[in-house]
PDB file of C-alpha atoms and ligand atoms in Angstrom:
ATOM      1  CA  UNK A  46       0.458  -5.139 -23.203  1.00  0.00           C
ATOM      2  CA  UNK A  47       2.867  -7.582 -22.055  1.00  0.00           C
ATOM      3  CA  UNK A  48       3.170  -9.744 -19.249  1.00  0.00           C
ATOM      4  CA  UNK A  49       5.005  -9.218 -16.141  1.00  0.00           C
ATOM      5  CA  UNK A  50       5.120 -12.428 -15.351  1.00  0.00           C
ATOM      6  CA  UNK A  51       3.715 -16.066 -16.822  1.00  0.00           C
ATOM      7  CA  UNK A  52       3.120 -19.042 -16.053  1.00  0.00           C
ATOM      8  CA  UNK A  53       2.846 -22.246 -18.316  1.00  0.00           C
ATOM      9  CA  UNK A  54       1.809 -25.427 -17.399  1.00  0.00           C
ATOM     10  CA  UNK A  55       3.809 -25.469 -14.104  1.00  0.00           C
ATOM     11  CA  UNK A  56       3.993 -28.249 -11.925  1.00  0.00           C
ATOM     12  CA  UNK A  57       6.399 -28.866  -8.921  1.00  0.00           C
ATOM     13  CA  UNK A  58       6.759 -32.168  -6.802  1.00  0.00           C
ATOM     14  CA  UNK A  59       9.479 -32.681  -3.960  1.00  0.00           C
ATOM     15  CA  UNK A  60      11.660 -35.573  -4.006  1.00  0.00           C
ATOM     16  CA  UNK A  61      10.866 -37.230  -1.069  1.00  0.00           C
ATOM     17  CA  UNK A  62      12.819 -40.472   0.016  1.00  0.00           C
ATOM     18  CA  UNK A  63       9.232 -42.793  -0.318  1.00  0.00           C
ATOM     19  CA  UNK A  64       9.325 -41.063  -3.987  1.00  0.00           C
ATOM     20  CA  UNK A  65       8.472 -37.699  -5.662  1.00  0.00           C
ATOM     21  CA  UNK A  66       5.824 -35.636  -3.730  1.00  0.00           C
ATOM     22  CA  UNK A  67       3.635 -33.732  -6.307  1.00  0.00           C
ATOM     23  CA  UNK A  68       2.281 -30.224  -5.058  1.00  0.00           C
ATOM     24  CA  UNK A  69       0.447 -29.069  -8.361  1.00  0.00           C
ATOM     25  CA  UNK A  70       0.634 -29.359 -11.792  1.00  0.00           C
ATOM     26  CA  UNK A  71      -0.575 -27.647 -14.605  1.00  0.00           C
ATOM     27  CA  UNK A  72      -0.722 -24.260 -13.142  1.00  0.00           C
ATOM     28  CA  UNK A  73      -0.605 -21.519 -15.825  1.00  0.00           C
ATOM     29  CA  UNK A  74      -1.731 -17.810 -15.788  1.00  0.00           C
ATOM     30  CA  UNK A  75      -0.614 -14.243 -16.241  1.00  0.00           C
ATOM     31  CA  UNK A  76      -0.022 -11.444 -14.589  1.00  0.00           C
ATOM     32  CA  UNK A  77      -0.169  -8.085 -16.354  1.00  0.00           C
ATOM     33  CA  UNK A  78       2.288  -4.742 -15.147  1.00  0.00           C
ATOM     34  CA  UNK A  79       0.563  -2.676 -12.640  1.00  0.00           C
ATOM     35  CA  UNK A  80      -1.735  -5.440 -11.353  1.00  0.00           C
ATOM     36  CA  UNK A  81      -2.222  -6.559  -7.551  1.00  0.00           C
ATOM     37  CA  UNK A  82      -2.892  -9.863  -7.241  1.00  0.00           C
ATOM     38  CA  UNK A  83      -4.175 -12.360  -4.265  1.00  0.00           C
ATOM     39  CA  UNK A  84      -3.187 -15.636  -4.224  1.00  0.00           C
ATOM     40  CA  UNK A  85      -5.200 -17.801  -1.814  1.00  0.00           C
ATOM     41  CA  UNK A  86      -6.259 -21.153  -0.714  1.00  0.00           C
ATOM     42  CA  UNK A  87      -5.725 -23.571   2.180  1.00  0.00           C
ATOM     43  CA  UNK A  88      -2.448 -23.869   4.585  1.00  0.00           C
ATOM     44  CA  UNK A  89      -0.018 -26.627   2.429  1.00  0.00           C
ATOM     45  CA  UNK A  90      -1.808 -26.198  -0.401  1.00  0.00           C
ATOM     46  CA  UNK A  91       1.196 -24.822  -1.997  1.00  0.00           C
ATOM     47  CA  UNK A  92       1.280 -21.278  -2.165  1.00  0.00           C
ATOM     48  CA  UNK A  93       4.758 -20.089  -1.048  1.00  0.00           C
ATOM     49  CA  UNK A  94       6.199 -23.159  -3.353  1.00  0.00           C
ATOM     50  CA  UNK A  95       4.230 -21.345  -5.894  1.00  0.00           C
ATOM     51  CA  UNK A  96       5.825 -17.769  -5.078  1.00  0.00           C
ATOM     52  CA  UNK A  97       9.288 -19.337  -4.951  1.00  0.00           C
ATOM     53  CA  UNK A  98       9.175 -20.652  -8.234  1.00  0.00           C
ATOM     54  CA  UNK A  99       7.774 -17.088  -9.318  1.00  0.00           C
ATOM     55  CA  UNK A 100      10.590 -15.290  -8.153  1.00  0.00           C
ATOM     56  CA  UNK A 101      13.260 -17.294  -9.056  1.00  0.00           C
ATOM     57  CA  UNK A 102      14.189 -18.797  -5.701  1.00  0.00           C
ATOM     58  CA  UNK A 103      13.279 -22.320  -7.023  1.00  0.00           C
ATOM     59  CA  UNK A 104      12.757 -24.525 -10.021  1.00  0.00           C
ATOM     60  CA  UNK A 105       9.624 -25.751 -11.189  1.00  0.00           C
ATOM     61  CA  UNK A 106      10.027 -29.874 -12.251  1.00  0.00           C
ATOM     62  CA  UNK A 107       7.512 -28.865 -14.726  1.00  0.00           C
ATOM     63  CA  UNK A 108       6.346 -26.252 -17.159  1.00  0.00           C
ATOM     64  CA  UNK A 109       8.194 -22.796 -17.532  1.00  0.00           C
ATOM     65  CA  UNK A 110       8.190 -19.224 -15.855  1.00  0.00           C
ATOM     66  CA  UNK A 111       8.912 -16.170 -17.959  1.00  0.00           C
ATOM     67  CA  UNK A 112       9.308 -12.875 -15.901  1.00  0.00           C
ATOM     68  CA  UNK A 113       9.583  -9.149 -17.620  1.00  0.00           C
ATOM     69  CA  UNK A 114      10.421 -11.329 -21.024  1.00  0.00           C
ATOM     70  CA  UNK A 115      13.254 -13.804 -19.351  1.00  0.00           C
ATOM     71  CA  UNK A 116      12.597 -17.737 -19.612  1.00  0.00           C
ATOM     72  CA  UNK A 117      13.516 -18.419 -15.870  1.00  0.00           C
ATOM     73  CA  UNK A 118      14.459 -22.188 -16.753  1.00  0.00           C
ATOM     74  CA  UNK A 119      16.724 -21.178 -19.528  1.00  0.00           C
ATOM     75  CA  UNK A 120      19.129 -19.219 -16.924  1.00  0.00           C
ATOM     76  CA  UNK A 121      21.847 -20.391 -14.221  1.00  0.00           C
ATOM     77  CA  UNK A 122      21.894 -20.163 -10.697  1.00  0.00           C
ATOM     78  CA  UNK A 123      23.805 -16.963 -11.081  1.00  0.00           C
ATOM     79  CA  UNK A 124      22.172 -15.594 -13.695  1.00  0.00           C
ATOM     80  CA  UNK A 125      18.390 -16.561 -11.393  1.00  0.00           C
ATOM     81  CA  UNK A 126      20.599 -14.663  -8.415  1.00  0.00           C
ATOM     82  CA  UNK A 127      20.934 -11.869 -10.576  1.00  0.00           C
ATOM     83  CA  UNK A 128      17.837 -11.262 -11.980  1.00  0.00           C
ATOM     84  CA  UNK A 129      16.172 -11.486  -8.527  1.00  0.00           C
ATOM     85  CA  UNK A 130      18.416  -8.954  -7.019  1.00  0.00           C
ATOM     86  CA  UNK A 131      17.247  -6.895 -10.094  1.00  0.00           C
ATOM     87  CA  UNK A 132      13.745  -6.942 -10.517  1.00  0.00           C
ATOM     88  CA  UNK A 133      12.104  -9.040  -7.279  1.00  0.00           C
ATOM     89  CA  UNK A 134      10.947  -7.709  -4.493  1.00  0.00           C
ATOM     90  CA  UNK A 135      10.375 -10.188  -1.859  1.00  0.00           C
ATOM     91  CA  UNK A 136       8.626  -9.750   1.970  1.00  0.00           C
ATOM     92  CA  UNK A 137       8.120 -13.222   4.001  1.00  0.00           C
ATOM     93  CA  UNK A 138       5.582 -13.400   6.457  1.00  0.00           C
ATOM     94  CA  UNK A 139       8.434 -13.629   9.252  1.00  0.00           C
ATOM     95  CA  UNK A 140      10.463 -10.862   8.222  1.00  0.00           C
ATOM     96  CA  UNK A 141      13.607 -12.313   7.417  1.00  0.00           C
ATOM     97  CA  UNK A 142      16.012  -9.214   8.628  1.00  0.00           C
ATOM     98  CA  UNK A 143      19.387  -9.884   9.718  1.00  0.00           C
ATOM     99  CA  UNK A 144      19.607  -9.412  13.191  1.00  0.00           C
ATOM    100  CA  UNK A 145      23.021  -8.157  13.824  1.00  0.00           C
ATOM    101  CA  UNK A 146      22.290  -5.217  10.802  1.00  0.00           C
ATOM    102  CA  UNK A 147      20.404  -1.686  11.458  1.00  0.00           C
ATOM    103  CA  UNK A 148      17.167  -1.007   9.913  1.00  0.00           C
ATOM    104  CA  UNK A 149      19.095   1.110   7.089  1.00  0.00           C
ATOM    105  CA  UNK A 150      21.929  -1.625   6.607  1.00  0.00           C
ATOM    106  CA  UNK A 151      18.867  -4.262   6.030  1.00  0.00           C
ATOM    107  CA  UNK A 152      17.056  -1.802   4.076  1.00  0.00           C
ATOM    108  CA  UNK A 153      19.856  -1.227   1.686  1.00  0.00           C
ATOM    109  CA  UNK A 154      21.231  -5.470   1.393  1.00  0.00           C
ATOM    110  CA  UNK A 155      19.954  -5.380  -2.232  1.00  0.00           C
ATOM    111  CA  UNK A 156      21.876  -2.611  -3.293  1.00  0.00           C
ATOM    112  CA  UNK A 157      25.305  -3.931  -1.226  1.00  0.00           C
ATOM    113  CA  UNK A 158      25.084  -6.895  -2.560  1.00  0.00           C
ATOM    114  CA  UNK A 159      24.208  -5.606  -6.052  1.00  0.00           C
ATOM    115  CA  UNK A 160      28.098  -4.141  -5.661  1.00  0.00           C
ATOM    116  CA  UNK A 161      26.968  -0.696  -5.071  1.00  0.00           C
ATOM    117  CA  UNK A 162      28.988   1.340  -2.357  1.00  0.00           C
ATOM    118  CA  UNK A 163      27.475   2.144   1.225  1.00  0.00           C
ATOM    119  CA  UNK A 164      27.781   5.948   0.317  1.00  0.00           C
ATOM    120  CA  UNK A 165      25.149   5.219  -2.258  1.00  0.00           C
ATOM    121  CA  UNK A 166      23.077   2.279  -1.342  1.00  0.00           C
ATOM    122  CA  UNK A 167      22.702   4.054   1.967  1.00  0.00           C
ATOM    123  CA  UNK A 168      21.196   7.575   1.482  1.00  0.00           C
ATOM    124  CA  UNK A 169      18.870   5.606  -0.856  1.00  0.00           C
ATOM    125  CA  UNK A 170      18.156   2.709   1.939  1.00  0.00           C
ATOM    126  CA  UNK A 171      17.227   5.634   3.637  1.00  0.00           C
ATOM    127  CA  UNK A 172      14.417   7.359   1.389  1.00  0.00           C
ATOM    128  CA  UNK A 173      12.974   3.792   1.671  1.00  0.00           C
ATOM    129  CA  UNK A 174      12.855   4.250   5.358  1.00  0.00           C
ATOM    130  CA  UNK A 175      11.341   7.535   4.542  1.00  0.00           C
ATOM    131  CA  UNK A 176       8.971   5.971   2.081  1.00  0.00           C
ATOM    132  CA  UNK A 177       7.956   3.419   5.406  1.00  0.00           C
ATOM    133  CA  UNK A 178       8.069   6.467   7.878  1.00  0.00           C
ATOM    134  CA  UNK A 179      10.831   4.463   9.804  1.00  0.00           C
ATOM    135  CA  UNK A 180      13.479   7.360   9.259  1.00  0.00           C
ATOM    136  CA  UNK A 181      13.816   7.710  12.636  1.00  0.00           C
ATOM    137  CA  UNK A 182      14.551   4.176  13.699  1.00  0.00           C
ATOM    138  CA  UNK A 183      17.105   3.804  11.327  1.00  0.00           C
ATOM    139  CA  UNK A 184      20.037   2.758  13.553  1.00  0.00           C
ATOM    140  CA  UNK A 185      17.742   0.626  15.565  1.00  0.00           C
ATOM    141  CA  UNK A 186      18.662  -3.210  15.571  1.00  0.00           C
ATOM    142  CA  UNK A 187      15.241  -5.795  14.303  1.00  0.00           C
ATOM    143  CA  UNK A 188      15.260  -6.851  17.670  1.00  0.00           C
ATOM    144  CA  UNK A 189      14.847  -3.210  18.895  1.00  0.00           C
ATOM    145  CA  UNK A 190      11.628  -2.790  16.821  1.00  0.00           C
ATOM    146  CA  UNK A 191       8.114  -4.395  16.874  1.00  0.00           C
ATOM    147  CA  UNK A 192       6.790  -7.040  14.249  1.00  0.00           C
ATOM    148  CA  UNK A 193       5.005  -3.947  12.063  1.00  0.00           C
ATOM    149  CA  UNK A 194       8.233  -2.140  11.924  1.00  0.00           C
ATOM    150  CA  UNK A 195      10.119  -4.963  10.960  1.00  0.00           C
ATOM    151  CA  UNK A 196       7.806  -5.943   8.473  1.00  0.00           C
ATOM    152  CA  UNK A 197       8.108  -2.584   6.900  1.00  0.00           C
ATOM    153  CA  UNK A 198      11.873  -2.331   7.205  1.00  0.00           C
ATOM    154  CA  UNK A 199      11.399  -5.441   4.950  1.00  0.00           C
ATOM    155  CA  UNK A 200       9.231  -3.864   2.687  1.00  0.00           C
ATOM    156  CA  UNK A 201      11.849  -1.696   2.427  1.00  0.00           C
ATOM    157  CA  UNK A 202      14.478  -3.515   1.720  1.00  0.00           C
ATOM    158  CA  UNK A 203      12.260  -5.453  -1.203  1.00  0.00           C
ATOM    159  CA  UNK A 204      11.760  -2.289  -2.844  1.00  0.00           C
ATOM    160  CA  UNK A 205      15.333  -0.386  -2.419  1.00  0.00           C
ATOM    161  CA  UNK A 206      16.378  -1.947  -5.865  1.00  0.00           C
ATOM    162  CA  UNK A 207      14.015  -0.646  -7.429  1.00  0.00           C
ATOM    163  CA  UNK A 208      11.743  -3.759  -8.683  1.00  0.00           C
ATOM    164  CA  UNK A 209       9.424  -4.295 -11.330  1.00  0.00           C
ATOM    165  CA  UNK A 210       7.888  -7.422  -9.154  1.00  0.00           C
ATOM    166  CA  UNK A 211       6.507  -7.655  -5.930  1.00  0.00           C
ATOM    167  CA  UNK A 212       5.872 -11.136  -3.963  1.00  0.00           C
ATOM    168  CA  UNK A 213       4.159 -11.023  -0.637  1.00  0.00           C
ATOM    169  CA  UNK A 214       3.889 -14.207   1.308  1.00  0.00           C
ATOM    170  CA  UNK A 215       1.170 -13.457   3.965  1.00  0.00           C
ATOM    171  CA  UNK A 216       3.211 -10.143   4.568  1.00  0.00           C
ATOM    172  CA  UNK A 217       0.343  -9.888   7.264  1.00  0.00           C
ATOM    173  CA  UNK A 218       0.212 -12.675   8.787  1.00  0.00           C
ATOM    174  CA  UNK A 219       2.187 -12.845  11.480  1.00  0.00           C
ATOM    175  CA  UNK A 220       0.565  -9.196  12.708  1.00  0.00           C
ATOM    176  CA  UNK A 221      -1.846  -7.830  14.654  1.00  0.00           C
ATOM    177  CA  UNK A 222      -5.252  -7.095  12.810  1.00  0.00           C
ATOM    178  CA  UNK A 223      -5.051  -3.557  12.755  1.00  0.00           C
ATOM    179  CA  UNK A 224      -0.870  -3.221  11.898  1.00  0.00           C
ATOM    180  CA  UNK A 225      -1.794  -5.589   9.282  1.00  0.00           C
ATOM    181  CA  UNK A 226      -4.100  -3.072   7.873  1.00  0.00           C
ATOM    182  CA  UNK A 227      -1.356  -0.580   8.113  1.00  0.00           C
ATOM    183  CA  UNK A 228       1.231  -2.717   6.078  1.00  0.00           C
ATOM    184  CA  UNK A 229      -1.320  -3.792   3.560  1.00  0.00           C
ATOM    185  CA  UNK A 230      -2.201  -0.074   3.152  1.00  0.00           C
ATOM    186  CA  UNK A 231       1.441   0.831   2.764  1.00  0.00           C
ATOM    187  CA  UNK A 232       1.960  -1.834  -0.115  1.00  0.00           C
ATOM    188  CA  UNK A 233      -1.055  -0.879  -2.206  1.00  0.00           C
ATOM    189  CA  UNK A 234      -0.292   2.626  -1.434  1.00  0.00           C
ATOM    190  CA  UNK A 235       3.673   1.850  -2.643  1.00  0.00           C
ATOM    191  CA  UNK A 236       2.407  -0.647  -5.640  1.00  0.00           C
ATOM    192  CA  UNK A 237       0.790   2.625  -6.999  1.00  0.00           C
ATOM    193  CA  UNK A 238       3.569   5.215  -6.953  1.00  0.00           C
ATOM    194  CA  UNK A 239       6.482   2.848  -7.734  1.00  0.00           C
ATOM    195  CA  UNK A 240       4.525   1.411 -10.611  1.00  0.00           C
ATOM    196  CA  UNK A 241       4.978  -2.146  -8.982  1.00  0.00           C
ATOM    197  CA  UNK A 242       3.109  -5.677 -10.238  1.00  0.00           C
ATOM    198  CA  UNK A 243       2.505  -7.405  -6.810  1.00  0.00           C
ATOM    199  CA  UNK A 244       1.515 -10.854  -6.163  1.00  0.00           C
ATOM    200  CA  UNK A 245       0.441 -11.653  -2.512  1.00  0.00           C
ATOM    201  CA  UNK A 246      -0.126 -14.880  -0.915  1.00  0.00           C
ATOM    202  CA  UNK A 247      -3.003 -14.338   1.919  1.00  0.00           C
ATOM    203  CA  UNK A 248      -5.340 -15.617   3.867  1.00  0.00           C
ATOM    204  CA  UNK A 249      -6.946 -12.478   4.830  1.00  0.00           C
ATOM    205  CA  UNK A 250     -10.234 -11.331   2.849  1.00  0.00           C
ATOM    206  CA  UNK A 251      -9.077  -7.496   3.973  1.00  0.00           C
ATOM    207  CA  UNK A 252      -5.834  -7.685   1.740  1.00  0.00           C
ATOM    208  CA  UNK A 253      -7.379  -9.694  -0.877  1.00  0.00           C
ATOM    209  CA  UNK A 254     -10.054  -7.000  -0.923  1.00  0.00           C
ATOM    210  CA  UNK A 255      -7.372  -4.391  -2.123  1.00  0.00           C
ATOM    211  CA  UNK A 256      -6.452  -6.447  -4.772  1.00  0.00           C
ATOM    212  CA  UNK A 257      -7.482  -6.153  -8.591  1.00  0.00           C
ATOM    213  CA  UNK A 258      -8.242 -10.078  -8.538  1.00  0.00           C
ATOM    214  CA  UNK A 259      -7.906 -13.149  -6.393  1.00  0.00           C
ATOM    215  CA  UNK A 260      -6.591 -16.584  -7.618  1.00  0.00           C
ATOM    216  CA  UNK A 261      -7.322 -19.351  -5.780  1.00  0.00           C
ATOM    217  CA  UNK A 262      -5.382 -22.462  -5.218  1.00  0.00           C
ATOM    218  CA  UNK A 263      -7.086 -25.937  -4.706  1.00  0.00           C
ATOM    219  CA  UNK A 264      -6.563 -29.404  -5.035  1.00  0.00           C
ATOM    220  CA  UNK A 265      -2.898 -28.983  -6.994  1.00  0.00           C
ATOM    221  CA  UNK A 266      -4.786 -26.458  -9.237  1.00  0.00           C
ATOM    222  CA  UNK A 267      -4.972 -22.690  -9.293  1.00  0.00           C
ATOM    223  CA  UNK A 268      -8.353 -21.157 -10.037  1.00  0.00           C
ATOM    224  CA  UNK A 269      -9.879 -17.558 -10.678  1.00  0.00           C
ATOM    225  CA  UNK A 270     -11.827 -16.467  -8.010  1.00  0.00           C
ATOM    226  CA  UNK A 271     -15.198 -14.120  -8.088  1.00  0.00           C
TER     227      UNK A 271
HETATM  228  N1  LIG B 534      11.293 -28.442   0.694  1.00  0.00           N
HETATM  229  C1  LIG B 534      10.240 -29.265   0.729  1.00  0.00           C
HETATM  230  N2  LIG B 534      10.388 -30.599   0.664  1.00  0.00           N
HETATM  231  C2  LIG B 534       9.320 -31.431   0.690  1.00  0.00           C
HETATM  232  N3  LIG B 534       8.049 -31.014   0.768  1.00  0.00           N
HETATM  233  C3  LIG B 534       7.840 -29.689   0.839  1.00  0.00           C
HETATM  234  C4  LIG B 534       8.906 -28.733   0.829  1.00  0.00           C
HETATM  235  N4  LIG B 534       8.374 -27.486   0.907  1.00  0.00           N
HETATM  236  C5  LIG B 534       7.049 -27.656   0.971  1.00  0.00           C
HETATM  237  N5  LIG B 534       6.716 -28.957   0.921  1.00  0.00           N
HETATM  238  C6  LIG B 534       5.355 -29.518   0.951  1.00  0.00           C
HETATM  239  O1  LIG B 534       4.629 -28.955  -0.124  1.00  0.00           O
HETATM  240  C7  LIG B 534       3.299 -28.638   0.278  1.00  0.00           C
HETATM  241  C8  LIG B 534       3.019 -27.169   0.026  1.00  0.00           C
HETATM  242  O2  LIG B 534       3.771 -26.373   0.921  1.00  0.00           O
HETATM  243  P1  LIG B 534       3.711 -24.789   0.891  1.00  0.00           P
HETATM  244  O3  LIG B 534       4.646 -24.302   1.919  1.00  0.00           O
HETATM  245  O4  LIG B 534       3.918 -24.316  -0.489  1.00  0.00           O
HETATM  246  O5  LIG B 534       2.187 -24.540   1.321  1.00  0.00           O
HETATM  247  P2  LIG B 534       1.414 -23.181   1.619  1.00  0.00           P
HETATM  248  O6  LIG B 534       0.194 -23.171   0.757  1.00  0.00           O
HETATM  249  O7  LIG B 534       2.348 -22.031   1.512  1.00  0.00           O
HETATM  250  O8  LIG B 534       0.959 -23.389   3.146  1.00  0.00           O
HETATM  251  P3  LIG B 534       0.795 -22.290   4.328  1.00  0.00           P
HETATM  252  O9  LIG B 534      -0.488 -21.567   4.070  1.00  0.00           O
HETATM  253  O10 LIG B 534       0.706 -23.142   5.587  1.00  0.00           O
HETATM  254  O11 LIG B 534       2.006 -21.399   4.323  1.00  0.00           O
HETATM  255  C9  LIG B 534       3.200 -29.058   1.735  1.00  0.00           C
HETATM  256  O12 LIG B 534       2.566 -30.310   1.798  1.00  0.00           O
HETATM  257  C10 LIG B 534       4.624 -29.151   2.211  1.00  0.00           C
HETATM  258  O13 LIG B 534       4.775 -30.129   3.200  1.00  0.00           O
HETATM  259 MG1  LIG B 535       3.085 -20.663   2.885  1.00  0.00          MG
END
């Protein structure tokens, strides 16, 4: 079977003004479709610069990134644009809803933006409400809802397009222990029955748990874990 996603040899570093601050290097490894994977290690160790990379939102200064057969470095800014809309799913530990939108009008962004008009991006914005059991909230404002409902108006919204990837960075860590149970539940339960590959960043042994297989990131190197 083919890879969902690879990674070769990647290495990022920062350009910082007392020179170029190196993160990790050499980081290469695979993740097949269907899997659920943890991605873990200390705080700065560089695990969201990691996801970013992964989905597109950044460049590595080393190595390559191939997602669902496309060489990530060989594409533009427009092109990377694109193919995120398309086939990423993203959910950030803080949310990252637009406050002045409803739930549904955050929940359907990637199809909007994707060109699609409201009377279609909307009724399906709304199954992914359904899909979230936040049908009922979905004219409420993010600032109207608690940080669980948010977090799965954003879950959501990652997966209205349709993705083939999922990234997760800490999608429970900014929650209470048992609505993070509840969320992490939801995603595995969603992974499943969408057919999803899912990468999450954690620090929690309970989501990491639920995964197929951790990776663990050390010392500018990313390991295999148990
Ligand atoms: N835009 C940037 N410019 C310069 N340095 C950065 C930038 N983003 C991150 N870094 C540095 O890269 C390192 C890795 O950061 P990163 O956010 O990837 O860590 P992390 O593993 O996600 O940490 P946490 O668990 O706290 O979220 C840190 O030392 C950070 O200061
Ligand atoms: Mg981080």
């Amino acid at each position: 079977m083919n890879d969902m996603i690879q990674a070769i040899d990647l290495g990022k570093s920062y350009p910082l003004p007392e020179g170029a601050y190196p993160v990790f290097s050499g980081v290469s490894f695979a993740v097949k479709p269907g899997e659920m994977v943890a991605i873990m290690g200390v705080s700065g160790v560089g695990k969201t610069t990691l996801l970013n990379l992964l989905g597109g939102l950044d460049r590595p200064t080393e190595g390559r990134i191939v997602l669902d057969g496309d060489d990530l470095g060989a594409r533009t800014i427009e092109e990377l644009a694109a193919i995120r809309n398309r086939k990423v799913g993203f959910v950030f530990q803080f949310f990252h809803l637009l406050p002045e939108f409803t739930a549904l009008e955050n929940a359907s962004l990637p199809l909007l933006i994707r060109g699609i008009d409201r009377s279609r991006a909307f009724p399906r914005g709304l199954d992914l409400l359904r899909d979230v059991s936040l049908e009922d909230k979905a004219s409420m404002r993010p600032s109207q809802l608690s940080g669980g409902e948010q977090q799965r108006v954003s879950l959501a919204r990652a997966l209205v397009g349709s993705p083939k990837l999922l990234l997760a960075d800490e999608p429970t860590g900014n929650l209470d222990w048992k609505t993070g149970e509840s969320i992490i539940r939801l995603i595995r339960d969603l992974h499943g029955r969408m057919g999803l590959t899912s990468i999450l960043v954690t620090h929690n042994e309970r989501v990491a748990d639920l995964c197929d297989r951790r990776l663990l990131m050390e010392k500018g190197r990313l390991k295999r874990m148990g």
